[in-house]
Structure formats: C-alpha cells, structure tokens
Amino acid sequence: MEHPDHAFSELFEQLGLASDAAAIKRFIDNNAPLPDDMELADAPCWNEGQADFLREAKEDDADWAELVDQLDASLRKP
C-alpha cells in the first residue's frame, strides 16, 4: 500500500491544533515527556476525537501512521 506524504504540520491541522512551527514546538514542549508506559492516545492533552484519530491511525496503519509515530517520539523526549 502506498502512503501519501503528509507534512508534520498537517497532522497538527488534522488534530485541530495550531500548525505553525512555533506552535508545534510549544505544544511538544508543554506536553513532553510522556511516561514510557502511556500510549500516545491516552495522553491527557487530547480530547476524545483527537485520541480516537490517533488510535485509528495506528490500528489501521493509515497514511497518518508514520507521522503519529513521529509525534509519539517527539513527546517521549525530555
């Protein structure tokens, strides 16, 4: 299956968040690091719809899955 390319900022748009570089950095700085034993979608920074989107992107190996992994990694760094 071929996955369309999406920019990291587009994932933030899809989640209904500000998507400029400064806003993305601020979001990550404000919400990282997540505990190692917490799933990304279970983080308290998401509303129900955002959490569902993140879960579905991973479960369905959707075209967003790679960026969701990138977001997860970004939120794991101290």
Short mmCIF file of N, CA, C and O in Angstrom, two decimals, residues 4-71:
data_model
loop_
_atom_site.label_atom_id
_atom_site.label_comp_id
_atom_site.label_asym_id
_atom_site.label_seq_id
_atom_site.Cartn_x
_atom_site.Cartn_y
_atom_site.Cartn_z
N PRO A 4 0.32 8.35 1.07
CA PRO A 4 0.56 9.72 0.63
C PRO A 4 1.47 10.41 1.64
O PRO A 4 1.48 10.08 2.81
N ASP A 5 2.24 11.35 1.14
CA ASP A 5 3.11 12.11 2.03
C ASP A 5 2.34 13.25 2.67
O ASP A 5 1.63 13.98 2.00
N HIS A 6 2.47 13.36 3.97
CA HIS A 6 1.88 14.46 4.72
C HIS A 6 3.00 15.13 5.50
O HIS A 6 3.93 14.47 5.96
N ALA A 7 2.89 16.41 5.65
CA ALA A 7 3.84 17.16 6.48
C ALA A 7 3.42 17.03 7.94
O ALA A 7 2.24 16.83 8.24
N PHE A 8 4.40 17.15 8.85
CA PHE A 8 4.12 17.09 10.28
C PHE A 8 3.07 18.14 10.65
O PHE A 8 2.17 17.87 11.45
N SER A 9 3.15 19.30 10.05
CA SER A 9 2.18 20.37 10.34
C SER A 9 0.77 19.96 9.95
O SER A 9 -0.20 20.36 10.60
N GLU A 10 0.63 19.13 8.92
CA GLU A 10 -0.69 18.67 8.51
C GLU A 10 -1.33 17.76 9.56
O GLU A 10 -2.55 17.74 9.70
N LEU A 11 -0.51 17.00 10.28
CA LEU A 11 -1.04 16.19 11.36
C LEU A 11 -1.64 17.09 12.43
O LEU A 11 -2.73 16.82 12.94
N PHE A 12 -0.96 18.16 12.76
CA PHE A 12 -1.49 19.10 13.75
C PHE A 12 -2.79 19.74 13.25
O PHE A 12 -3.73 19.90 14.01
N GLU A 13 -2.85 20.07 11.96
CA GLU A 13 -4.10 20.59 11.38
C GLU A 13 -5.20 19.56 11.51
O GLU A 13 -6.33 19.88 11.88
N GLN A 14 -4.89 18.30 11.20
CA GLN A 14 -5.87 17.22 11.27
C GLN A 14 -6.40 17.06 12.69
O GLN A 14 -7.56 16.73 12.90
N LEU A 15 -5.53 17.32 13.67
CA LEU A 15 -5.92 17.22 15.08
C LEU A 15 -6.60 18.49 15.58
O LEU A 15 -7.02 18.56 16.74
N GLY A 16 -6.73 19.50 14.72
CA GLY A 16 -7.39 20.74 15.10
C GLY A 16 -6.51 21.65 15.95
O GLY A 16 -7.01 22.48 16.71
N LEU A 17 -5.20 21.49 15.82
CA LEU A 17 -4.26 22.29 16.60
C LEU A 17 -3.54 23.28 15.69
O LEU A 17 -3.47 23.08 14.48
N ALA A 18 -3.00 24.32 16.30
CA ALA A 18 -2.18 25.28 15.55
C ALA A 18 -1.02 24.51 14.92
O ALA A 18 -0.44 23.62 15.54
N SER A 19 -0.69 24.86 13.68
CA SER A 19 0.25 24.02 12.94
C SER A 19 1.49 24.75 12.45
O SER A 19 2.26 24.18 11.69
N ASP A 20 1.71 25.99 12.89
CA ASP A 20 2.95 26.64 12.50
C ASP A 20 4.08 26.09 13.37
O ASP A 20 3.85 25.48 14.42
N ALA A 21 5.31 26.28 12.94
CA ALA A 21 6.46 25.67 13.61
C ALA A 21 6.55 26.06 15.09
O ALA A 21 6.83 25.22 15.94
N ALA A 22 6.29 27.32 15.40
CA ALA A 22 6.38 27.77 16.80
C ALA A 22 5.31 27.10 17.66
O ALA A 22 5.57 26.70 18.80
N ALA A 23 4.09 26.96 17.12
CA ALA A 23 3.00 26.33 17.87
C ALA A 23 3.28 24.85 18.09
O ALA A 23 2.99 24.32 19.16
N ILE A 24 3.82 24.18 17.09
CA ILE A 24 4.16 22.76 17.23
C ILE A 24 5.22 22.59 18.32
O ILE A 24 5.09 21.73 19.19
N LYS A 25 6.25 23.41 18.28
CA LYS A 25 7.31 23.34 19.29
C LYS A 25 6.74 23.60 20.68
O LYS A 25 7.05 22.88 21.64
N ARG A 26 5.89 24.59 20.79
CA ARG A 26 5.27 24.93 22.08
C ARG A 26 4.43 23.76 22.59
O ARG A 26 4.49 23.40 23.77
N PHE A 27 3.64 23.15 21.71
CA PHE A 27 2.81 22.01 22.11
C PHE A 27 3.69 20.87 22.64
O PHE A 27 3.41 20.30 23.69
N ILE A 28 4.74 20.55 21.91
CA ILE A 28 5.62 19.47 22.33
C ILE A 28 6.31 19.83 23.64
O ILE A 28 6.38 19.01 24.57
N ASP A 29 6.82 21.04 23.75
CA ASP A 29 7.49 21.48 24.98
C ASP A 29 6.55 21.42 26.18
O ASP A 29 6.96 21.07 27.28
N ASN A 30 5.28 21.77 25.97
CA ASN A 30 4.30 21.80 27.07
C ASN A 30 3.79 20.42 27.47
O ASN A 30 3.26 20.26 28.57
N ASN A 31 3.92 19.42 26.59
CA ASN A 31 3.31 18.12 26.86
C ASN A 31 4.31 16.97 26.97
O ASN A 31 3.91 15.85 27.26
N ALA A 32 5.57 17.23 26.75
CA ALA A 32 6.60 16.18 26.85
C ALA A 32 7.31 16.30 28.19
O ALA A 32 7.34 17.38 28.77
N PRO A 33 7.85 15.24 28.68
CA PRO A 33 7.81 13.89 28.13
C PRO A 33 6.61 13.10 28.65
O PRO A 33 6.18 13.29 29.78
N LEU A 34 6.09 12.24 27.79
CA LEU A 34 5.04 11.31 28.22
C LEU A 34 5.70 10.14 28.95
O LEU A 34 6.80 9.74 28.61
N PRO A 35 5.01 9.58 29.93
CA PRO A 35 5.55 8.40 30.60
C PRO A 35 5.71 7.24 29.61
O PRO A 35 4.91 7.09 28.68
N ASP A 36 6.74 6.44 29.81
CA ASP A 36 7.01 5.32 28.91
C ASP A 36 5.85 4.34 28.81
O ASP A 36 5.63 3.73 27.77
N ASP A 37 5.09 4.20 29.90
CA ASP A 37 4.01 3.22 29.91
C ASP A 37 2.67 3.79 29.44
O ASP A 37 1.65 3.12 29.53
N MET A 38 2.66 5.01 28.93
CA MET A 38 1.42 5.64 28.46
C MET A 38 1.36 5.61 26.94
O MET A 38 2.31 6.00 26.26
N GLU A 39 0.26 5.12 26.42
CA GLU A 39 0.03 5.17 24.97
C GLU A 39 -0.17 6.63 24.57
O GLU A 39 -0.76 7.41 25.32
N LEU A 40 0.28 6.97 23.38
CA LEU A 40 0.14 8.35 22.90
C LEU A 40 -1.30 8.82 22.99
O LEU A 40 -1.58 9.92 23.49
N ALA A 41 -2.23 8.01 22.55
CA ALA A 41 -3.64 8.41 22.51
C ALA A 41 -4.24 8.58 23.91
O ALA A 41 -5.28 9.22 24.06
N ASP A 42 -3.59 8.04 24.93
CA ASP A 42 -4.08 8.17 26.30
C ASP A 42 -3.54 9.40 27.02
O ASP A 42 -3.92 9.64 28.18
N ALA A 43 -2.70 10.16 26.37
CA ALA A 43 -2.13 11.36 27.00
C ALA A 43 -3.25 12.35 27.31
O ALA A 43 -4.23 12.46 26.54
N PRO A 44 -3.13 13.06 28.42
CA PRO A 44 -4.20 13.97 28.83
C PRO A 44 -4.36 15.21 27.95
O PRO A 44 -5.34 15.93 28.09
N CYS A 45 -3.46 15.42 27.02
CA CYS A 45 -3.53 16.62 26.17
C CYS A 45 -4.54 16.48 25.03
O CYS A 45 -4.83 17.47 24.34
N TRP A 46 -5.10 15.29 24.83
CA TRP A 46 -6.02 15.07 23.71
C TRP A 46 -7.47 15.07 24.17
O TRP A 46 -7.78 14.57 25.24
N ASN A 47 -8.34 15.58 23.29
CA ASN A 47 -9.77 15.38 23.54
C ASN A 47 -10.15 14.02 22.96
O ASN A 47 -9.32 13.33 22.36
N GLU A 48 -11.37 13.61 23.14
CA GLU A 48 -11.79 12.28 22.72
C GLU A 48 -11.62 12.06 21.22
O GLU A 48 -11.15 11.01 20.78
N GLY A 49 -11.99 13.04 20.41
CA GLY A 49 -11.87 12.91 18.97
C GLY A 49 -10.42 12.80 18.51
O GLY A 49 -10.10 12.01 17.62
N GLN A 50 -9.54 13.58 19.13
CA GLN A 50 -8.12 13.52 18.79
C GLN A 50 -7.55 12.15 19.17
O GLN A 50 -6.81 11.55 18.39
N ALA A 51 -7.90 11.68 20.36
CA ALA A 51 -7.41 10.38 20.82
C ALA A 51 -7.90 9.26 19.88
O ALA A 51 -7.13 8.37 19.52
N ASP A 52 -9.15 9.33 19.48
CA ASP A 52 -9.70 8.32 18.55
C ASP A 52 -8.94 8.35 17.23
O ASP A 52 -8.61 7.30 16.67
N PHE A 53 -8.68 9.54 16.71
CA PHE A 53 -7.94 9.68 15.45
C PHE A 53 -6.56 9.04 15.57
O PHE A 53 -6.13 8.28 14.69
N LEU A 54 -5.85 9.33 16.66
CA LEU A 54 -4.50 8.79 16.85
C LEU A 54 -4.53 7.27 16.95
O LEU A 54 -3.70 6.58 16.35
N ARG A 55 -5.50 6.72 17.68
CA ARG A 55 -5.63 5.27 17.81
C ARG A 55 -5.92 4.63 16.45
O ARG A 55 -5.30 3.64 16.07
N GLU A 56 -6.87 5.20 15.74
CA GLU A 56 -7.27 4.63 14.45
C GLU A 56 -6.13 4.72 13.43
O GLU A 56 -5.94 3.80 12.63
N ALA A 57 -5.38 5.80 13.46
CA ALA A 57 -4.27 5.94 12.52
C ALA A 57 -3.26 4.82 12.72
O ALA A 57 -2.73 4.27 11.75
N LYS A 58 -3.00 4.46 13.97
CA LYS A 58 -2.06 3.38 14.27
C LYS A 58 -2.67 2.00 13.98
O LYS A 58 -2.03 1.17 13.35
N GLU A 59 -3.89 1.78 14.44
CA GLU A 59 -4.52 0.47 14.27
C GLU A 59 -4.74 0.12 12.81
O GLU A 59 -4.58 -1.03 12.41
N ASP A 60 -5.12 1.12 12.02
CA ASP A 60 -5.43 0.88 10.61
C ASP A 60 -4.21 1.04 9.71
O ASP A 60 -4.32 0.89 8.51
N ASP A 61 -3.04 1.35 10.31
CA ASP A 61 -1.84 1.65 9.54
C ASP A 61 -2.18 2.66 8.44
O ASP A 61 -1.79 2.51 7.28
N ALA A 62 -2.93 3.67 8.84
CA ALA A 62 -3.39 4.70 7.91
C ALA A 62 -2.21 5.53 7.40
O ALA A 62 -1.09 5.43 7.91
N ASP A 63 -2.48 6.35 6.40
CA ASP A 63 -1.43 7.17 5.84
C ASP A 63 -0.87 8.17 6.85
O ASP A 63 0.18 8.75 6.63
N TRP A 64 -1.53 8.32 7.98
CA TRP A 64 -1.04 9.21 9.04
C TRP A 64 -0.14 8.48 10.02
O TRP A 64 0.49 9.11 10.88
N ALA A 65 -0.06 7.17 9.96
CA ALA A 65 0.62 6.38 10.99
C ALA A 65 2.08 6.79 11.18
O ALA A 65 2.56 6.88 12.32
N GLU A 66 2.78 7.05 10.11
CA GLU A 66 4.19 7.44 10.22
C GLU A 66 4.34 8.76 10.98
O GLU A 66 5.23 8.91 11.82
N LEU A 67 3.46 9.71 10.71
CA LEU A 67 3.53 10.99 11.41
C LEU A 67 3.07 10.85 12.86
O LEU A 67 3.59 11.55 13.74
N VAL A 68 2.13 9.97 13.12
CA VAL A 68 1.72 9.72 14.50
C VAL A 68 2.90 9.12 15.28
O VAL A 68 3.15 9.51 16.42
N ASP A 69 3.66 8.24 14.64
CA ASP A 69 4.87 7.71 15.27
C ASP A 69 5.88 8.82 15.55
O ASP A 69 6.52 8.84 16.60
N GLN A 70 6.00 9.74 14.61
CA GLN A 70 6.93 10.86 14.78
C GLN A 70 6.48 11.74 15.95
O GLN A 70 7.30 12.18 16.77
N LEU A 71 5.18 11.99 16.04
CA LEU A 71 4.64 12.78 17.14
C LEU A 71 4.89 12.06 18.47
O LEU A 71 5.32 12.67 19.45
#
